[in-house]
Each structure stands twice: as structure tokens, then as C-alpha cells.
Coordinates of C-alpha atoms and ligand atoms in Angstrom, one line a residue:
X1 CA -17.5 19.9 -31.3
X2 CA -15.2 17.6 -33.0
X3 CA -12.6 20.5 -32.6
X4 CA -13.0 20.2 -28.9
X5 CA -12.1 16.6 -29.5
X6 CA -8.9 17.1 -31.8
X7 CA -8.1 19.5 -29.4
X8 CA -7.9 16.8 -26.3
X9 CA -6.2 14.8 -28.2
X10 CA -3.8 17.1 -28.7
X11 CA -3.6 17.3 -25.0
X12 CA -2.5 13.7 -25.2
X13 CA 0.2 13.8 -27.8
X14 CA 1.4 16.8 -26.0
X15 CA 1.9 14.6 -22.6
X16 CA 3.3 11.6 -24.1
X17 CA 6.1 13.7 -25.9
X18 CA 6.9 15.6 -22.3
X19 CA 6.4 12.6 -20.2
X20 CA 9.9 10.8 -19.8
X21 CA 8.4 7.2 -21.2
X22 CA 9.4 4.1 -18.6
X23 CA 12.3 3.3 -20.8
X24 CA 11.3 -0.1 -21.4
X25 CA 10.2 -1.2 -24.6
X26 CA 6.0 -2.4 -25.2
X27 CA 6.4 -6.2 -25.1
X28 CA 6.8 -8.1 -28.0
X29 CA 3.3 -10.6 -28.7
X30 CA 5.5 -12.1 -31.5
X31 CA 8.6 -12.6 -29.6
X32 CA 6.4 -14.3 -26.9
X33 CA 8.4 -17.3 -25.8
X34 CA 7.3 -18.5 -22.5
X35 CA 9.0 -21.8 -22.7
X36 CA 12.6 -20.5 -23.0
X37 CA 11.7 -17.4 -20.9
X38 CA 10.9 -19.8 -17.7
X39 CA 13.5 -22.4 -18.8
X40 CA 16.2 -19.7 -17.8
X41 CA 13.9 -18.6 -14.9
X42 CA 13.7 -21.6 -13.1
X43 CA 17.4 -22.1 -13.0
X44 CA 18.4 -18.9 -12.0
X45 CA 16.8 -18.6 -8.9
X46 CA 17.4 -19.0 -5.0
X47 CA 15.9 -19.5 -2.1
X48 CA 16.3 -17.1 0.2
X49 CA 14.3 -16.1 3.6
X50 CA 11.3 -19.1 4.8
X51 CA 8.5 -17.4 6.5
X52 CA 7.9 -19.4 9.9
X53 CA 4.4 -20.5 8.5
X54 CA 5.8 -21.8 4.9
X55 CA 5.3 -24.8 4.3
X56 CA 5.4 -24.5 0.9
X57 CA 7.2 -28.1 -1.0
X58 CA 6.5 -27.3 -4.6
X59 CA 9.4 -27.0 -6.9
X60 CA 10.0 -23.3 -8.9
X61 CA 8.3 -24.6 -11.5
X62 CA 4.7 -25.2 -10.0
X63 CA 5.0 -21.7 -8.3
X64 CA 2.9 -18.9 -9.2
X65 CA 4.6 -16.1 -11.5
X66 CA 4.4 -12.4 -10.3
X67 CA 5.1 -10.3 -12.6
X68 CA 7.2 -6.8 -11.3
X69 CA 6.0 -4.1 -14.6
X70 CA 8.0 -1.6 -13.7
X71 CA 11.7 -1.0 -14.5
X72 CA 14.2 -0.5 -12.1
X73 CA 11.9 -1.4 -9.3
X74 CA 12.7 -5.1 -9.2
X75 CA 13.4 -6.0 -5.2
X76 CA 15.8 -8.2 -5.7
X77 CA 19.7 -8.7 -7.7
X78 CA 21.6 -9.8 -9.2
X79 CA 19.4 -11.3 -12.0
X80 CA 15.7 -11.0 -13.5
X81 CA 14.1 -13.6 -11.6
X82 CA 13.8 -15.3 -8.1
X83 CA 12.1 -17.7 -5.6
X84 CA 10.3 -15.8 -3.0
X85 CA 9.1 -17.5 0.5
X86 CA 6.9 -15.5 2.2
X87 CA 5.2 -16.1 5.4
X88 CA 2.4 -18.6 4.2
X89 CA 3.6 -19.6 0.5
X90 CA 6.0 -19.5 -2.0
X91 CA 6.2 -17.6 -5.6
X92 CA 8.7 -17.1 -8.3
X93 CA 9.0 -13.4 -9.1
X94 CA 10.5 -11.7 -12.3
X95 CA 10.8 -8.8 -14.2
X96 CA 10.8 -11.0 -17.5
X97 CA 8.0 -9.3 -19.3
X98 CA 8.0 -12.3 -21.1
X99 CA 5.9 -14.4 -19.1
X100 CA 3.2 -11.5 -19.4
X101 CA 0.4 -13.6 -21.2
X102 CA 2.2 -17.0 -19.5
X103 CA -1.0 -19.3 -17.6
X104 CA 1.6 -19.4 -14.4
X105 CA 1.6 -15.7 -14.0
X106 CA -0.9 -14.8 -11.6
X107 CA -0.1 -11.3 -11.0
X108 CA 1.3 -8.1 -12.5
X109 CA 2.8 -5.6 -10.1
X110 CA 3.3 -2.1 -10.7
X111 CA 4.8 1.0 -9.9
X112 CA 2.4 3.9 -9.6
X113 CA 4.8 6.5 -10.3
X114 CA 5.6 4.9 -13.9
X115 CA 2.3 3.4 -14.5
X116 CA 0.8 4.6 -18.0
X117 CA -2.4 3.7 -19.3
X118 CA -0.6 3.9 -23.3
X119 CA 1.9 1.4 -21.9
X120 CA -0.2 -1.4 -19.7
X121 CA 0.0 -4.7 -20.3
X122 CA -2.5 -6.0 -22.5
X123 CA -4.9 -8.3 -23.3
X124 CA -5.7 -8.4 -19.4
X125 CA -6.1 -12.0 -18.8
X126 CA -9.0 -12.9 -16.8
X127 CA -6.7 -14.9 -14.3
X128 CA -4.4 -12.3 -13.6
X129 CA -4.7 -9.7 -10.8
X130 CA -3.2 -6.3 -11.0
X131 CA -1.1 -5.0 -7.7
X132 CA -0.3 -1.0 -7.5
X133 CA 2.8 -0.2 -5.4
X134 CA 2.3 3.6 -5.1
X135 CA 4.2 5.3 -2.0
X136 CA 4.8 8.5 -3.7
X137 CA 3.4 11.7 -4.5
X138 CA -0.5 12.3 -5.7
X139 CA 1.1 14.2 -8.1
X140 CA 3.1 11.7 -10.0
X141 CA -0.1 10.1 -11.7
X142 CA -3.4 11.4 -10.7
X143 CA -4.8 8.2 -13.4
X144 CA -4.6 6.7 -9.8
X145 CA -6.8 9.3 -8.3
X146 CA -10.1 8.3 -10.4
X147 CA -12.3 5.3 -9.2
X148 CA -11.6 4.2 -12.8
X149 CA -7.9 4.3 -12.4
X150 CA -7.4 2.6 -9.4
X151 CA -10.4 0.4 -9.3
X152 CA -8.3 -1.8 -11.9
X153 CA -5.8 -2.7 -8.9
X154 CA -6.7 -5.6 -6.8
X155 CA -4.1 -5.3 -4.6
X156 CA -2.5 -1.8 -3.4
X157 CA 0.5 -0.1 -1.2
X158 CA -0.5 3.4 -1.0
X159 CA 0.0 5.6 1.6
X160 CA -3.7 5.5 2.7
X161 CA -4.6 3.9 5.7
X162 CA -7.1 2.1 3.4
X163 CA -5.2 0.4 1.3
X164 CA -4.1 -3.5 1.5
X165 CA -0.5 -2.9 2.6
X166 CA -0.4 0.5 4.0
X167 CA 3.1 2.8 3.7
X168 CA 1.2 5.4 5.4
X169 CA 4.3 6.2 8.4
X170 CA 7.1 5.3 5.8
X171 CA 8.7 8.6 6.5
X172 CA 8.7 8.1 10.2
X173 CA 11.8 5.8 10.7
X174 CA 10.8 5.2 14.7
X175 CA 9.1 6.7 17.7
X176 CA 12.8 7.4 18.7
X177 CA 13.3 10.0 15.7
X178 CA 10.5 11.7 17.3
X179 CA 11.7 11.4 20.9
X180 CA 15.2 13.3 19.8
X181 CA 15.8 16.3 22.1
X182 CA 15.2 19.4 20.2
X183 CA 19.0 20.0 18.8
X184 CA 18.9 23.8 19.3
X185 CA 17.5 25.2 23.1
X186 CA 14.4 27.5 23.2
X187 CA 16.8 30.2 24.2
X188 CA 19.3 29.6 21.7
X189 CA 16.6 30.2 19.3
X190 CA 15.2 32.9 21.1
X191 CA 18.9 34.4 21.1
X192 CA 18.8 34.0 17.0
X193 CA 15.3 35.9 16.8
X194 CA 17.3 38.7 18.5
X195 CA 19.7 38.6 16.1
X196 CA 17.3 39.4 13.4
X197 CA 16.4 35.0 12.4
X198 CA 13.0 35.2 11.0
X199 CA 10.4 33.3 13.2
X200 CA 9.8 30.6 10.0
X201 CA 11.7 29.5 7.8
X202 CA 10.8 27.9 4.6
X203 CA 13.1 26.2 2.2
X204 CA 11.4 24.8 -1.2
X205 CA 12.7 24.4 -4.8
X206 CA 9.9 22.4 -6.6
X207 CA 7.5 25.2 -7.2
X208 CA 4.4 24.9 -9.5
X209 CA 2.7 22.0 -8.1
X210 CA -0.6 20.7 -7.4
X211 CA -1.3 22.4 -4.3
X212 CA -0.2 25.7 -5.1
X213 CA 2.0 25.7 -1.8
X214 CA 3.6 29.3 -3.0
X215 CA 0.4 31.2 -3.4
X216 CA -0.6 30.8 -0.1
X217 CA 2.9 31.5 1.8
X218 CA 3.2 34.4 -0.5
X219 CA 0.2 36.2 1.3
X220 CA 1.1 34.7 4.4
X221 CA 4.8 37.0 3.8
X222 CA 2.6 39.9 4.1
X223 CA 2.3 39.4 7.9
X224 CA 4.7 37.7 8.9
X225 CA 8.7 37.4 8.6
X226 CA 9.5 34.6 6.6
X227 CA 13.2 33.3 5.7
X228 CA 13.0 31.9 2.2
X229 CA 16.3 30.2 0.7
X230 CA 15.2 28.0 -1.8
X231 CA 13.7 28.5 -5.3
X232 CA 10.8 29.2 -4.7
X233 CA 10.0 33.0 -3.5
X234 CA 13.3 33.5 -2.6
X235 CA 14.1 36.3 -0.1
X236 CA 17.9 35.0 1.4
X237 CA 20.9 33.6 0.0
X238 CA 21.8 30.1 1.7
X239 CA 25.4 30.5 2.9
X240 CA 28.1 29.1 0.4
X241 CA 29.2 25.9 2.6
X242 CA 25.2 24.9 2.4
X243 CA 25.0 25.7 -1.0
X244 CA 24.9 21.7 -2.6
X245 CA 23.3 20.2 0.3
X246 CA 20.0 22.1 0.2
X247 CA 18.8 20.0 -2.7
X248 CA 20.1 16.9 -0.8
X249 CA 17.6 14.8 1.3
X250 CA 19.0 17.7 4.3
X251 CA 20.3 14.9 6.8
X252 CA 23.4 16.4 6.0
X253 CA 24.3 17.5 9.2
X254 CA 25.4 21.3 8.6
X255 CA 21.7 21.7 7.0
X256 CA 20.3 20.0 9.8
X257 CA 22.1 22.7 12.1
X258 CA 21.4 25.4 10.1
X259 CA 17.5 24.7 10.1
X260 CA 17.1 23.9 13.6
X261 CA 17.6 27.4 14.7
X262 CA 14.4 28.5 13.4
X263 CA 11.0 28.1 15.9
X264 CA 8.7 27.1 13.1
X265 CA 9.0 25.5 9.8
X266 CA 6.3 26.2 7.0
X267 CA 5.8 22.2 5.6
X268 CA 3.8 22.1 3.0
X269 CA 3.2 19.0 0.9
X270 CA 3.3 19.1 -2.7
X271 CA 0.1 17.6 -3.6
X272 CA -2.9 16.8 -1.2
X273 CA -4.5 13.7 -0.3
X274 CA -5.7 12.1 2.9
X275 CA -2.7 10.0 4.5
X276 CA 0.1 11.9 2.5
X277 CA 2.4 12.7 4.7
X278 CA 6.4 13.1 3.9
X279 CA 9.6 14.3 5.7
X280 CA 8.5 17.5 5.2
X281 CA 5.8 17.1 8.5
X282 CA 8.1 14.5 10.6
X283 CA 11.7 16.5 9.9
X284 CA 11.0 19.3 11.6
X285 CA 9.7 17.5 14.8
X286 CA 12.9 15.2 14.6
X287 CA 14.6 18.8 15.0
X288 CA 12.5 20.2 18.0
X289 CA 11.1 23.0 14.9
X290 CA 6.8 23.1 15.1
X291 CA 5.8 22.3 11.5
X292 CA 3.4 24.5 10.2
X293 CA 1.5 21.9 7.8
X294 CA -0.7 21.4 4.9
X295 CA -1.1 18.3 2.9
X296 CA -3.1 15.5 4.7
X297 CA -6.3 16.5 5.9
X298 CA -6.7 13.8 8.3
X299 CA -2.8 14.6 9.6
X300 CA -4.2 14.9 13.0
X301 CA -4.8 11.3 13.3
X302 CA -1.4 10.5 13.3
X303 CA 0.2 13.1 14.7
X304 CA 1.8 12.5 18.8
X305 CA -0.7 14.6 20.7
X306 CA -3.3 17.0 19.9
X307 CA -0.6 20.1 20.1
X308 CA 2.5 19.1 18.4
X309 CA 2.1 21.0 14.8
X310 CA 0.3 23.5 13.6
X311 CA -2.2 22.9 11.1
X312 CA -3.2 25.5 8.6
X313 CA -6.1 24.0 8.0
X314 CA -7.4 25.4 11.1
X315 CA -7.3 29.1 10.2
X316 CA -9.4 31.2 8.5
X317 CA -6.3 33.0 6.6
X318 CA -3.0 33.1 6.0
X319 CA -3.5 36.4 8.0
X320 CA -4.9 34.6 11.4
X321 CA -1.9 31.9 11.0
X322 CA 0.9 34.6 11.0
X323 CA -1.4 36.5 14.2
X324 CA -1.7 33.0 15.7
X325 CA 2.5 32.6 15.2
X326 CA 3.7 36.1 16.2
X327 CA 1.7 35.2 19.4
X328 CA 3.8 32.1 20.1
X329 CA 7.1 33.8 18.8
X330 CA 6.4 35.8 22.3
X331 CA 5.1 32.9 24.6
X332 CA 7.8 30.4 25.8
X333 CA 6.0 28.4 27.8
X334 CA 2.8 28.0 24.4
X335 CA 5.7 27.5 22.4
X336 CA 7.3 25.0 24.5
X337 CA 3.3 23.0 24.8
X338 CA 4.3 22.0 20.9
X339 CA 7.4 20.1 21.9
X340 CA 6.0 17.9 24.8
X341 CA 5.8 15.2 22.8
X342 CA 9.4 14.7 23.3
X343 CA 8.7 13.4 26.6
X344 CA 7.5 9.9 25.8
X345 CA 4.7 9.8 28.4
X346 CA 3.4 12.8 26.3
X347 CA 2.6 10.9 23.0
X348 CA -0.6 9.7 23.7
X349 CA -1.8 9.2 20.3
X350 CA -2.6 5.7 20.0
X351 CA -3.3 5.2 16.3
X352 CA 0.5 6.3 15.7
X353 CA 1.6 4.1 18.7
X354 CA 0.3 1.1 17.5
X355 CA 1.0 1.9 13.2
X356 CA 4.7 1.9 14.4
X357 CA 4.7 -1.0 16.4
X358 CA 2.6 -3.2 14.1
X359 CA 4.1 -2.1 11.1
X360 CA 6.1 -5.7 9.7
X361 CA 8.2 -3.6 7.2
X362 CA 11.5 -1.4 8.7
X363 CA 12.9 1.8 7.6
X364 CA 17.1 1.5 7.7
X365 CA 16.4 -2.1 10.2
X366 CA 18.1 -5.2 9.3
X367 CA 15.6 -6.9 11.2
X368 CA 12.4 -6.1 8.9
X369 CA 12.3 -6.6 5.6
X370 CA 11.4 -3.5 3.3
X371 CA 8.2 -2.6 2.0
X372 CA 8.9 -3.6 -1.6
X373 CA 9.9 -7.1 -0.1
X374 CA 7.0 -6.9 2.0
X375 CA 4.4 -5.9 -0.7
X376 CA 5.9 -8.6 -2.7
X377 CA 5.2 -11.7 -0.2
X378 CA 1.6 -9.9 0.8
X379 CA 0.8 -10.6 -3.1
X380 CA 2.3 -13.9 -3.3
X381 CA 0.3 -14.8 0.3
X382 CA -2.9 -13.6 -1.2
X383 CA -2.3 -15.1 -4.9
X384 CA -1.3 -18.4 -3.7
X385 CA -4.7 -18.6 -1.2
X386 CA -7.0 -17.4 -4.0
X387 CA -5.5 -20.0 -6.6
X388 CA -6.2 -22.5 -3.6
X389 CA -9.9 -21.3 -3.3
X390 CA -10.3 -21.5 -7.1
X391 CA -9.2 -25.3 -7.3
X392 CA -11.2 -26.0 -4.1
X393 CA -14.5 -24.8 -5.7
X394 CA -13.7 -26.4 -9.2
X395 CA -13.3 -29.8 -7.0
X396 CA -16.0 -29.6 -4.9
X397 CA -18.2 -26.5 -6.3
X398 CA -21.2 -27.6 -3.8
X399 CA -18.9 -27.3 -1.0
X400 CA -16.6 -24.6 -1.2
X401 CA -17.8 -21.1 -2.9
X402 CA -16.1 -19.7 -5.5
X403 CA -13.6 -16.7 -4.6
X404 CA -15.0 -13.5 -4.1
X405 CA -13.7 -11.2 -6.5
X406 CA -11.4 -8.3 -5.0
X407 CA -10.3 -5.0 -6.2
X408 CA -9.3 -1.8 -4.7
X409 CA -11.8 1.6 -4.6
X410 CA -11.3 5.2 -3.9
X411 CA -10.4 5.3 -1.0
X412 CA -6.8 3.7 -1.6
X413 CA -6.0 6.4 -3.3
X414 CA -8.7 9.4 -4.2
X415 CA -6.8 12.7 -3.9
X416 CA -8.9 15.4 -5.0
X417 CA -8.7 17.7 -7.8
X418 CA -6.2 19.9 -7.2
X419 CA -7.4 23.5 -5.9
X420 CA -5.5 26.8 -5.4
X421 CA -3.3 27.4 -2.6
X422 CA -5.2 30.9 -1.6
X423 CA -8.5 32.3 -3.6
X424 CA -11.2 31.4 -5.5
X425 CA -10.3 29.8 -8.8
X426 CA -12.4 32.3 -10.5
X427 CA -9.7 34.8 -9.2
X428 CA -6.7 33.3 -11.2
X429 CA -5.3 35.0 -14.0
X430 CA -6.3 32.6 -17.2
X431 CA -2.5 32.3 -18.0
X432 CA -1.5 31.3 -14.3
X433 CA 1.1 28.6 -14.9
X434 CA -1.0 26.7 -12.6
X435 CA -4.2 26.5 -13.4
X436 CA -2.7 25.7 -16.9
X437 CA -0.9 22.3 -15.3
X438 CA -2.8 20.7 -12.5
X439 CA -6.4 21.2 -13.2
X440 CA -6.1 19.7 -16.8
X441 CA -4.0 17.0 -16.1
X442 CA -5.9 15.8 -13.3
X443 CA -8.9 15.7 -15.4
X444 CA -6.8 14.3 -18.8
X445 CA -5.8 11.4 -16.1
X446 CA -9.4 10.5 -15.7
X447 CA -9.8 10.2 -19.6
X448 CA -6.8 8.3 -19.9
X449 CA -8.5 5.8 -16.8
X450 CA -11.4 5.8 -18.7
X451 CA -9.5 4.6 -21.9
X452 CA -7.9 2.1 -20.2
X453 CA -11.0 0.6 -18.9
X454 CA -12.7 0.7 -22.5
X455 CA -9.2 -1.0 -23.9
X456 CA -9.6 -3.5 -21.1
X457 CA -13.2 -4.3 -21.8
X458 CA -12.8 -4.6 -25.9
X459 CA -9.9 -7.4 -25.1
X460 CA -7.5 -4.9 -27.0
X461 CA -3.9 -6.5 -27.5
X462 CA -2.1 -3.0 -28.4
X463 CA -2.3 -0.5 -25.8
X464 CA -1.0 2.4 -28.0
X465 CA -5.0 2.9 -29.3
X466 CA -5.7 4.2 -25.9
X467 CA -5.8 7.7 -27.7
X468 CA -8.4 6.0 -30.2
X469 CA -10.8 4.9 -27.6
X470 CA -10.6 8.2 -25.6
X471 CA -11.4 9.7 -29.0
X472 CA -14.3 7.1 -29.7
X473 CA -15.3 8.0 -25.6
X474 CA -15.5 12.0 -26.2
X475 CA -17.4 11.6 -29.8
X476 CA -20.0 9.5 -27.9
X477 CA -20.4 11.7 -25.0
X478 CA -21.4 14.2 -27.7
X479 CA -23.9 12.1 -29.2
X480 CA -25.9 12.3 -26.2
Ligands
NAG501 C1 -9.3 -7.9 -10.3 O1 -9.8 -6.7 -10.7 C2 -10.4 -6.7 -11.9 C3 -10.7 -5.3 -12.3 O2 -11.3 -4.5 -11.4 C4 -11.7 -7.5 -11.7 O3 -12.4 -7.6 -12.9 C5 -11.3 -8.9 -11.3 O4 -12.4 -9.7 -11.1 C6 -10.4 -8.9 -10.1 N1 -9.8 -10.2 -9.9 C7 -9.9 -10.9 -8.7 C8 -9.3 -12.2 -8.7 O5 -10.4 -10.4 -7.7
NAG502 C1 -13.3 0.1 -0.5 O1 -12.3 -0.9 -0.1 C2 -12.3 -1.1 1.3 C3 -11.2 -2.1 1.6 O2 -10.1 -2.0 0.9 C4 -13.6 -1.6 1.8 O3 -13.6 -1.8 3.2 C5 -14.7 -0.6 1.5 O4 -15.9 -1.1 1.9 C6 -14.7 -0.3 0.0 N1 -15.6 0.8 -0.2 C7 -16.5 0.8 -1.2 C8 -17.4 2.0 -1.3 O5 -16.7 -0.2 -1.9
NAG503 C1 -8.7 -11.8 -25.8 O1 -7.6 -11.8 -26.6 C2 -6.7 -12.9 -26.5 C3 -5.5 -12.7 -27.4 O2 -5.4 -11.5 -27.9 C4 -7.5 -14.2 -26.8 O3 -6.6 -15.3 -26.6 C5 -8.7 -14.3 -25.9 O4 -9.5 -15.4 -26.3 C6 -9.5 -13.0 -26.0 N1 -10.6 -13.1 -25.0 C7 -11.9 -12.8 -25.4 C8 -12.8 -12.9 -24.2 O5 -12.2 -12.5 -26.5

């Protein structure tokens, strides 16, 4: 048994060595200096935009501190620290890890993406909240994935409809990126097929990920044509002028061009998780191509009308699908149903009406602020009404309540563990690259959660004995 252990750990030292580390050193306890550390704060900064609602009189150095963990993530330059006026209230926000353990510091905001359970900042303080900017992939730290994990946030921006701030349409600039004529005609396409196009194209060079995207359109390419120019089952050369662009975002417009010729366009996520939804689904439609889509399960909620992608979720096989496509390859005026939504009166789909419109945060506006900016003021909002409650009740405890507690659950995040693309599990060669990757690490991500938590709970200072706790965790679990 203790072999099982060692070998876990092993697991662990194995991930910290690969993992690129955040590049930022652990804080320094010793060097903790929050005198001087605010001192040069509280000169530095400016005021910048006034919510209408603000009226916020306190000077920098009353305001509460929030905290931005994360390097390279901070919202705002040049220097380390600045006045924010939001909406309601008013904050100082820095990425001056020394003010970590400061009384002033009210909240610690982090980016999911470099978010490490060996690296978090600790002792948690009992006054401090914990907010989780997360837009990305599932796949970029499934920690966030486990009630554990993300039950530590209080505040998140995920894209899940359920989460506090939701980024859920950030890769839907506007309803007018949707409404874009098709940029290449039914017939021109039709004209292409003749000339021996395939029906679908797919075009992916990140290929062993969670949701095992390849294994699936590899048995889908026994039925149907499929033109494949990226990395990933390769079957056609991309011409030589495309050649550095492909890896590009593709709004380069001879990419764009070169896509748009095809009828359908296999988009398939790289992990899976209700609500995650990239370029890859709202590109193609941009373009006038029908996706053919895996990645949220609930995609249908958003999407303009109930016939504007296909969903391989709704087929049996990858068999069916390419039946299914084939029949629309031959039917004009079916494949033509998938584009209606370009006709405005045709997106009828009021959820996605409404997430657009109500949205405060802009994608390339001037007018909106982004959703960094934005996530940042809906912290210092909620801090700054909290901290109000919490002097309330300690005035007039018979009166006013103390503040509920908050935190975030499940369902802000909670992908699932990561399953392959066609099979049973049980079918998988043992040495399948794989099942040697995403299984594990989602379920070495809920130890590491777990660690985290038991760090959290002991008042630990030094977040480098996470492996000692999930060591101390795993001999227990054996006791039993
Ligand atoms: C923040 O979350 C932590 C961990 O889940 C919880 O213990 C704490 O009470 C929460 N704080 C507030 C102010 O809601
Ligand atoms: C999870 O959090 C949401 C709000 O963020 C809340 O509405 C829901 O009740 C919570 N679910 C559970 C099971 O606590
Ligand atoms: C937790 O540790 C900090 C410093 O490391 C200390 O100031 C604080 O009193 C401790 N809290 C508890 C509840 O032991």
C-alpha cells in the first residue's frame, strides 16, 4: 500500500517538473513589509473611470485592497497598483503580493489557468475572499473541476452560465458577426464539391486532449470524405501562402477564404464542460459553414434557432453523422435550413438574444469595458457591500444580521472526467497516450484540491507541504 502512495507522489513531482511554474516567486513572510509596500501604493495611483452610482469620498488609503495573484494578468499599466471606481464603490487594486497578509486586503483574485494548489497564498486569512477568473479551457486545471477546488472561490468568472460574472458568449463578438452573409454562395460551394473539395473540412493541431476529439473523427473518416490539413490526422497539405497563418487565430483573411469553401466544418472543443463554447462553434457560422460540434452539452441553449449546427451529440455514431451529412451534401434547400439564421427575424433564440444585449462587458468596443475590468469592479462592488454589512452588524448586531457567507459550488465550473472520444474505456490500449494523460490528471487535480483544503484548514503558512498533506490524506484513506 504505501507503494501505491510513493507512487502518487511521484505523480506529483512528475507534474510540478513538467508544469511551466507561474514564474513568480512564493512570497516572502519575512520580507513582509506592508507599510512601505502601500506607502508606494497609495501614491502611485489614479483615478480613472466613476461609475454613475459612486459615490465613493474615501481617500486610497481607507479603500479596500484586491489583490490580482496572477502574473501578467494585471488589468491595468503602467505600474503595480491602482484606484478603481466601479459602479457602486471604490478599491485600490495591485499586483503587490506584498500586501498578501495586509488587514486592508479584502480579496485575492486569480487566474484559473495559473492557479496551483503548491503555490496559493497562504495562511488564508479569515477576512479575505478568494475570486477565480477562469475563461479558458477545462483542460488547463481540472483542480477547478472538483467541488473541493472550486468551492474555495467566493467569487467566479467562468464560462458557466452559473457563475457570478459569466464569460459564457465571450467568443461571440455581436449578433452582427452572426448575421454576416455567408462569404462563399451555396453554388460556389457546390461548384468546389465538383471539383473534388471534401464535404468537411477539419483543421486541428492540438491533438491529445481531454476529449479525445481525433478518435472519434478518425472513425467518422471511414464514411465520410474529410479534408484534414492540420496536425492532427493529416490527410492534405495546406497550400504554401497559408502555411503560417493556420496556427494564427485564422481571421487572417486568405484562411478565412480558404475555409469558407467547405459546407461543413467538424468543431470540436478540446475539453468538455457545460457552457464551453470557443471560436471553434461561432467561426464557422460567422463564415456561412454549419459546425458540426461537440463540446458543450447544453450548446443548444445558446445556439440562434433550433437548426443552425449540427450536434454530434444527437447521433448514435460517427457512422449515422456522416449518413446524416452525405444527405445534406445532396439537399440544397436542408442545407440551406442551417443558414437561416442569417436572416435576423430567424434568430429566435432568446436566451442568446438577451446574453448579448445584457452582457456590460464588450468584445473589440470602446464603449464597454472588458471582462477583466469588469470582473475587477464586480469584486470590489461585492467586497466593499460585505465589509459594509460586517460593520453594520458589529454596530448594531440586534439589528442588522451578520453577512451570509458566500462561495461558489459545482456548478461554476464541474466538467466531468474526461471520457473517450469513441468506445468504451475498457476498449483502449493500456499504453494509449490518452488514457495515460487525462484520466490521471483529472483525478491527481482532485488530490491536489483536497490538499489544498487540508493546508487551508491546519492554518499552514508554506504551501510547498501540499505533497505532505496529500501524503498524510492517502495513508489515512488506507487506515480505514
Ligand atoms: C469564502 O469562502 C471560504 C471557503 O469556501 C469560506 O470559508 C468563507 O466563509 C467565504 N467568505 C465569505 C466572506 O463568504
Ligand atoms: C450553487 O451556487 C448557485 C449560485 O452561484 C446557487 O444558486 C446554487 O443553489 C448552488 N448550489 C448548491 C447545490 O449549493
Ligand atoms: C494562522 O496563522 C497565522 C500566521 O501564520 C496566525 O497569525 C493566526 O493566528 C493563525 N490562525 C489560527 C486560527 O491559528
Amino acid at each position: 500500500m504505501a507503494v501505491e502512495a510513493g507512487f502518487v507522489l511521484c505523480l506529483w513531482f512528475l507534474q510540478l517538473c513538467v508544469l511551466p511554474c507561474a514564474g513568480q516567486e512564493p512570497v516572502d513572510l519575512n520580507a513582509f513589509q506592508p507599510q512601505s509596500a502601500l506607502t508606494d501604493m497609495e501614491f502611485v495611483s489614479v483615478s480613472s473611470y466613476r461609475g454613475p452610482g459612486n459615490t465613493d469620498t474615501r481617500s486610497n488609503k481607507e479603500l479596500p485592497i484586491l489583490l490580482w495573484w496572477s502574473a501578467n494578468l494585471f488589468p491595468h499599466f503602467p505600474g503595480d497598483t491602482e484606484r478603481v471606481d466601479c459602479a457602486r464603490s471604490s478599491c485600490l487594486v495591485t499586483q503587490n503580493r506584498k500586501v498578501q497578509l495586509h488587514r486592508r486586503t479584502a480579496s485575492i483574485i486569480f487566474y484559473g489557468t495559473d492557479f496551483r494548489a503548491y503555490e496559493a497564498p497562504l495562511p488564508r486569512l479569515p477576512h479575505q475572499t478568494w475570486a477565480l477568473f477562469h475563461e479558458e479551457s477545462p483542460m488547463n486545471n481540472y483542480v477547478l473541476s472538483h467541488g473541493p477546488g472550486i468551492c474555495l472561490f467566493n467569487y467566479t468568472a467562468t464560462f458557466r452560465r452559473e457563475s457570478d460574472y459569466p464569460l459564457t458568449l465571450q467568443w461571440l463578438p455581436s449578433l452582427n458577426y452572426l448575421l454576416q452573409p455567408p462569404s462563399v454562395s451555396l453554388e460556389e460551394k457546390n461548384r468546389w464539391r465538383k471539383a473534388g473539395l471534401a464535404p468537411v473540412l477539419y483543421m486541428q493541431s492540438h491533438c491529445d486532449v481531454p476529449s479525445d476529439r481525433d478518435r472519434y473523427v478518425r472513425e467518422l473518416l471511414k464514411y465520410i470524405q474529410v479534408d484534414s490539413y492540420g496536425k492532427c490526422l493529416n490527410n492534405k497539405p495546406l497550400p504554401e501562402y497559408l502555411e503560417d497563418t493556420s496556427t494564427a487565430t485564422g481571421e487572417d483573411r486568405r484562411f478565412m477564404s480558404f475555409v469558407a469553401r467547405y459546407k461543413f466544418h467538424l468543431a470540436l472543443e478540446n475539453g468538455l464542460c457545460p457552457d464551453y463554447m470557443t471560436e471553434k462553434l461561432w467561426r464557422p457560422m460567422h463564415q456561412g459553414c454549419v459546425p458540426i460540434y461537440k463540446g458543450s452539452s447544453s450548446v443548444a441553449d445558446w445556439l440562434p434557432n433550433e437548426h443552425s449546427a449540427i450536434l454530434i451529440d444527437a447521433f448514435a455514431s460517427p457512422q449515422e453523422l456522416a449518413r446524416y451529412i452525405m444527405d445534406l451534401d445532396k439537399d440544397d434547400s436542408k442545407y440551406l435550413r442551417y443558414l437561416e439564421y442569417k436572416t435576423p427575424s430567424k434568430i429566435t433564440n432568446l436566451r442568446l438574444l438577451e446574453g448579448l444585449q445584457n452582457r456590460e462587458w464588450g468584445i473589440n468596443d470602446m464603449s464597454k469595458p472588458n471582462y477583466l475590468n469588469g470582473f475587477e469592479c464586480f469584486v470590489c462592488d461585492r467586497e466593499n457591500e460585505r465589509l459594509m454589512a460586517a460593520k453594520r452588524h458589529r454596530r448594531e448586531p440586534d439589528k442588522y444580521p451578520a453577512p451570509q457567507p458566500k462561495m461558489a459550488n459545482n456548478t461554476h465550473m464541474g466538467c466531468p472526467l474526461p471520457s473517450p472520444g469513441y468506445g468504451a474505456i475498457e476498449e483502449i490500449d493500456p499504453n494509449d497516450g490518452w488514457l495515460q494523460m487525462w484520466p490521471q490528471d483529472y483525478w491527481q487535480s482532485l488530490d491536489q484540491a483536497e490538499g489544498l483544503v487540508s493546508l487551508i484548514n491546519h492554518n499552514e503558512s508554506d504551501p510547498s507541504l501540499l505533497w505532505q498533506h496529500i501524503h498524510r490524506m492517502a495513508m489515512s484513506r488506507k487506515g480505514q
